Amino acid sequence: GNSVTQMEGPVTLSEEAFLTINCTYTATGYPSLFWYVQYPGEGLQLLLKATKADDKGSNKGFEATYRKETTSFHLEKGSVQVSDSAVYFCARNTDKLIFGTGTRLQVFP
Amino acid sequence: DTGVSQDPRHKITKRGQNVTFRCDPISEHNRLYWYRQTLGQGPEFLTYFQNEAQLEKSRLLSDRFSAERPKGSFSTLEIQRTEQGDSAMYLCASSALQEAPNSPLHFGNGTRLTVT
């Protein structure tokens, strides 16, 4: 089937630590891949996207590379900040957007 | 760009009552989507429109749920005979058809429904 699997949270890090949130997908064809972020009390916002294999999406210091061979789109950031604390959703799109269950990130000073 | 707006922000209703939510998408966006999100879960797809045509409905959408987009602009989602299991955040999103499927969805802040 078509689905998105994310690592379970919460992920708890100290400020300036390295972040990885794993995401894998299954889909027929070649979906576009997205990371969305939901800050406390706010709506879903697009963080970054990649539309074809080997594309790298990046925004606000976050990066993710579309890996067709491993069907993955892992989110990384070299140095997290307290303000990055939020829930992160991986998603894939062919005709509609299908989301993973979300990973909560908590960053402490 | 005023973004996607949803009304109301919160709705508390008694079991068995009907409720209706409204979504106003970004004005130039052809596609409009409804999702439902419960605590600790990602948004689940319910249905989507391209202009006024409803192109797909999820199997999650029971007969008690109906959505419309009569003039291809705003949309309404109605839930009849609400049940406690309907309690969730209902999210609306819109996107530009011209960029599909690569176009990101722009989400509203949602309507939180509580059925007592």
Tab-separated table of C-alpha atoms in Angstrom:
chain	number	residue	atom	x	y	z
A	1	GLY	CA	0.000	0.000	0.000
A	2	ASN	CA	0.898	3.641	0.075
A	3	SER	CA	2.107	4.802	3.452
A	4	VAL	CA	4.649	6.821	5.365
A	5	THR	CA	6.510	5.546	8.443
A	6	GLN	CA	8.315	7.827	10.864
A	7	MET	CA	10.377	7.135	13.927
A	8	GLU	CA	8.430	7.443	17.130
A	9	GLY	CA	9.031	10.307	19.473
A	10	PRO	CA	9.515	12.182	21.514
A	11	VAL	CA	13.037	13.002	20.469
A	12	THR	CA	14.721	14.942	23.264
A	13	LEU	CA	17.915	16.863	22.538
A	14	SER	CA	20.070	19.562	24.036
A	15	GLU	CA	20.539	22.788	22.128
A	16	GLU	CA	23.173	22.534	19.360
A	17	ALA	CA	22.852	18.745	19.117
A	18	PHE	CA	22.551	16.958	15.767
A	19	LEU	CA	19.067	15.871	14.743
A	20	THR	CA	17.898	12.983	12.599
A	21	ILE	CA	14.252	11.986	12.212
A	22	ASN	CA	13.836	8.918	10.049
A	23	CYS	CA	11.128	8.597	7.433
A	24	THR	CA	10.459	5.850	4.918
A	25	TYR	CA	7.649	5.573	2.421
A	26	THR	CA	5.917	3.111	0.177
A	27	ALA	CA	4.190	4.250	-2.971
A	28	THR	CA	3.479	3.236	-6.504
A	29	GLY	CA	5.258	5.511	-8.916
A	30	TYR	CA	7.455	8.392	-7.866
A	31	PRO	CA	5.840	10.558	-5.247
A	32	SER	CA	6.891	14.006	-4.162
A	33	LEU	CA	8.099	14.035	-0.558
A	34	PHE	CA	7.566	16.685	2.089
A	35	TRP	CA	8.328	17.556	5.681
A	36	TYR	CA	5.744	19.632	7.520
A	37	VAL	CA	6.162	21.162	10.967
A	38	GLN	CA	3.540	22.001	13.578
A	39	TYR	CA	4.670	24.434	16.270
A	40	PRO	CA	2.718	24.523	19.532
A	41	GLY	CA	-0.669	26.160	19.002
A	42	GLU	CA	-0.117	26.688	15.279
A	43	GLY	CA	-1.210	25.048	12.036
A	44	LEU	CA	0.812	22.767	9.789
A	45	GLN	CA	3.500	24.523	7.797
A	46	LEU	CA	5.604	23.255	4.941
A	47	LEU	CA	9.225	22.896	6.014
A	48	LEU	CA	10.830	21.479	2.869
A	49	LYS	CA	10.149	19.276	-0.125
A	50	ALA	CA	11.820	17.169	-2.811
A	51	THR	CA	10.152	16.151	-6.029
A	52	LYS	CA	12.485	13.544	-7.545
A	53	ALA	CA	15.190	11.081	-6.643
A	54	ASP	CA	18.415	12.554	-5.244
A	55	ASP	CA	16.815	15.965	-4.768
A	56	LYS	CA	17.707	17.647	-1.490
A	57	GLY	CA	15.174	19.888	0.166
A	58	SER	CA	16.428	22.457	2.656
A	59	ASN	CA	15.040	25.238	4.811
A	60	LYS	CA	15.933	26.890	8.130
A	61	GLY	CA	19.008	24.656	8.483
A	62	PHE	CA	16.981	21.473	7.985
A	63	GLU	CA	17.757	19.125	5.109
A	64	ALA	CA	16.314	15.933	3.647
A	65	THR	CA	17.427	13.931	0.612
A	66	TYR	CA	15.045	11.885	-1.533
A	67	ARG	CA	16.602	8.398	-1.581
A	68	LYS	CA	14.802	6.183	-4.059
A	69	GLU	CA	16.992	3.141	-3.422
A	70	THR	CA	16.108	3.096	0.278
A	71	THR	CA	12.680	4.782	-0.107
A	72	SER	CA	13.692	7.241	2.581
A	73	PHE	CA	13.515	10.963	3.254
A	74	HIS	CA	15.240	11.438	6.604
A	75	LEU	CA	15.198	14.906	8.164
A	76	GLU	CA	18.471	16.288	9.537
A	77	LYS	CA	19.727	19.422	11.188
A	78	GLY	CA	23.282	19.988	12.319
A	79	SER	CA	22.540	22.154	15.359
A	80	VAL	CA	19.049	22.362	16.817
A	81	GLN	CA	17.653	25.300	18.750
A	82	VAL	CA	15.019	25.492	21.457
A	83	SER	CA	12.752	27.184	18.904
A	84	ASP	CA	12.818	24.002	16.782
A	85	SER	CA	10.681	22.238	19.381
A	86	ALA	CA	7.618	21.098	17.448
A	87	VAL	CA	5.995	18.064	15.841
A	88	TYR	CA	7.450	17.061	12.474
A	89	PHE	CA	5.440	15.179	9.849
A	90	CYS	CA	6.823	13.372	6.848
A	91	ALA	CA	4.433	13.130	3.904
A	92	ARG	CA	4.276	11.783	0.378
A	93	ASN	CA	2.138	13.011	-2.487
A	94	THR	CA	0.947	11.387	-5.646
A	95	ASP	CA	-2.662	12.506	-6.014
A	96	LYS	CA	-3.121	13.416	-2.345
A	97	LEU	CA	-0.884	14.025	0.615
A	98	ILE	CA	-0.433	11.073	2.990
A	99	PHE	CA	1.207	11.815	6.336
A	100	GLY	CA	3.213	9.852	8.838
A	101	THR	CA	2.167	9.857	12.478
A	102	GLY	CA	4.513	12.692	13.412
A	103	THR	CA	7.595	12.922	15.619
A	104	ARG	CA	7.686	15.310	18.540
A	105	LEU	CA	11.019	17.103	19.010
A	106	GLN	CA	11.861	18.687	22.354
A	107	VAL	CA	15.000	20.797	22.555
A	108	PHE	CA	16.265	21.921	25.954
A	109	PRO	CA	18.741	24.744	26.627
B	1	ASP	CA	-2.210	36.394	0.824
B	2	THR	CA	-4.637	35.811	3.662
B	3	GLY	CA	-3.999	32.093	3.838
B	4	VAL	CA	-6.540	29.348	4.436
B	5	SER	CA	-9.135	30.276	7.024
B	6	GLN	CA	-11.446	27.952	8.899
B	7	ASP	CA	-14.482	28.679	10.979
B	8	PRO	CA	-15.200	28.074	13.791
B	9	ARG	CA	-11.928	27.474	15.634
B	10	HIS	CA	-13.660	25.384	18.258
B	11	LYS	CA	-16.988	23.587	18.368
B	12	ILE	CA	-18.482	21.713	21.300
B	13	THR	CA	-21.620	19.754	20.578
B	14	LYS	CA	-23.731	17.057	22.122
B	15	ARG	CA	-23.808	13.596	20.659
B	16	GLY	CA	-26.450	13.271	17.977
B	17	GLN	CA	-26.349	16.905	16.881
B	18	ASN	CA	-25.300	18.058	13.411
B	19	VAL	CA	-22.342	20.376	12.887
B	20	THR	CA	-21.033	22.273	9.882
B	21	PHE	CA	-17.564	23.703	9.353
B	22	ARG	CA	-16.452	26.203	6.757
B	23	CYS	CA	-13.161	26.584	4.914
B	24	ASP	CA	-12.046	29.501	2.758
B	25	PRO	CA	-8.997	28.516	0.687
B	26	ILE	CA	-6.354	30.754	-0.810
B	27	SER	CA	-8.229	32.521	-3.565
B	28	GLU	CA	-6.323	31.319	-6.607
B	29	HIS	CA	-6.108	27.682	-5.468
B	30	ASN	CA	-8.168	25.147	-7.430
B	31	ARG	CA	-7.792	22.229	-5.063
B	32	LEU	CA	-9.259	22.018	-1.588
B	33	TYR	CA	-8.704	19.192	0.880
B	34	TRP	CA	-10.225	18.070	4.169
B	35	TYR	CA	-8.216	16.130	6.736
B	36	ARG	CA	-8.904	14.917	10.253
B	37	GLN	CA	-6.254	14.804	12.972
B	38	THR	CA	-6.536	13.126	16.348
B	39	LEU	CA	-4.105	13.450	19.232
B	40	GLY	CA	-0.752	11.843	18.533
B	41	GLN	CA	-1.579	11.038	14.936
B	42	GLY	CA	-0.829	12.567	11.592
B	43	PRO	CA	-3.581	14.153	9.521
B	44	GLU	CA	-5.805	11.596	7.792
B	45	PHE	CA	-7.155	12.360	4.344
B	46	LEU	CA	-10.941	12.675	4.106
B	47	THR	CA	-11.787	14.183	0.728
B	48	TYR	CA	-10.713	16.678	-1.891
B	49	PHE	CA	-12.158	18.953	-4.547
B	50	GLN	CA	-10.852	20.287	-7.779
B	51	ASN	CA	-12.844	23.452	-8.336
B	52	GLU	CA	-16.429	22.393	-7.480
B	53	ALA	CA	-15.961	18.692	-8.289
B	54	GLN	CA	-15.400	16.266	-5.417
B	55	LEU	CA	-12.795	13.921	-6.879
B	56	GLU	CA	-12.116	11.500	-4.057
B	57	LYS	CA	-13.574	10.440	-0.720
B	58	SER	CA	-11.717	8.340	1.800
B	59	ARG	CA	-13.251	5.145	3.125
B	60	LEU	CA	-12.881	6.857	6.511
B	61	LEU	CA	-15.696	9.188	5.492
B	62	SER	CA	-18.909	7.566	6.658
B	63	ASP	CA	-22.344	8.406	5.290
B	64	ARG	CA	-22.768	10.894	8.132
B	65	PHE	CA	-20.099	13.115	6.599
B	66	SER	CA	-20.713	15.295	3.570
B	67	ALA	CA	-18.614	17.992	1.988
B	68	GLU	CA	-19.487	20.566	-0.629
B	69	ARG	CA	-17.771	23.243	-2.611
B	70	PRO	CA	-20.672	24.667	-4.590
B	71	LYS	CA	-18.986	27.508	-6.445
B	72	GLY	CA	-15.448	26.244	-6.424
B	73	SER	CA	-14.438	28.679	-3.714
B	74	PHE	CA	-15.259	28.013	-0.040
B	75	SER	CA	-16.159	24.547	1.194
B	76	THR	CA	-18.312	23.160	3.986
B	77	LEU	CA	-17.962	19.898	5.869
B	78	GLU	CA	-21.093	18.664	7.633
B	79	ILE	CA	-21.246	15.867	10.178
B	80	GLN	CA	-24.707	14.534	10.954
B	81	ARG	CA	-25.668	12.715	14.152
B	82	THR	CA	-22.275	13.309	15.709
B	83	GLU	CA	-20.628	10.588	17.782
B	84	GLN	CA	-17.919	10.890	20.423
B	85	GLY	CA	-15.476	9.263	18.030
B	86	ASP	CA	-15.871	12.263	15.728
B	87	SER	CA	-13.987	14.422	18.226
B	88	ALA	CA	-10.868	15.601	16.410
B	89	MET	CA	-9.220	18.540	14.687
B	90	TYR	CA	-10.627	19.030	11.198
B	91	LEU	CA	-8.093	20.588	8.856
B	92	CYS	CA	-8.639	22.251	5.527
B	93	ALA	CA	-5.894	22.812	2.969
B	94	SER	CA	-5.625	24.185	-0.536
B	95	SER	CA	-3.158	23.979	-3.387
B	96	ALA	CA	-2.670	25.147	-6.934
B	97	LEU	CA	-3.633	22.555	-9.542
B	98	GLN	CA	-1.022	23.783	-11.973
B	99	GLU	CA	1.795	22.526	-9.766
B	100	ALA	CA	0.219	19.201	-8.715
B	101	PRO	CA	1.460	16.785	-7.448
B	102	ASN	CA	4.528	18.769	-6.455
B	103	SER	CA	2.660	21.704	-4.995
B	104	PRO	CA	2.617	21.857	-1.234
B	105	LEU	CA	-0.653	22.072	0.614
B	106	HIS	CA	-1.366	25.233	2.577
B	107	PHE	CA	-3.225	24.411	5.769
B	108	GLY	CA	-5.641	26.386	7.880
B	109	ASN	CA	-5.462	26.343	11.669
B	110	GLY	CA	-8.273	23.826	11.881
B	111	THR	CA	-11.606	23.436	13.652
B	112	ARG	CA	-11.431	21.493	16.889
B	113	LEU	CA	-14.595	19.451	17.432
B	114	THR	CA	-15.511	18.055	20.823
B	115	VAL	CA	-18.540	15.778	21.029
B	116	THR	CA	-19.853	15.294	24.563
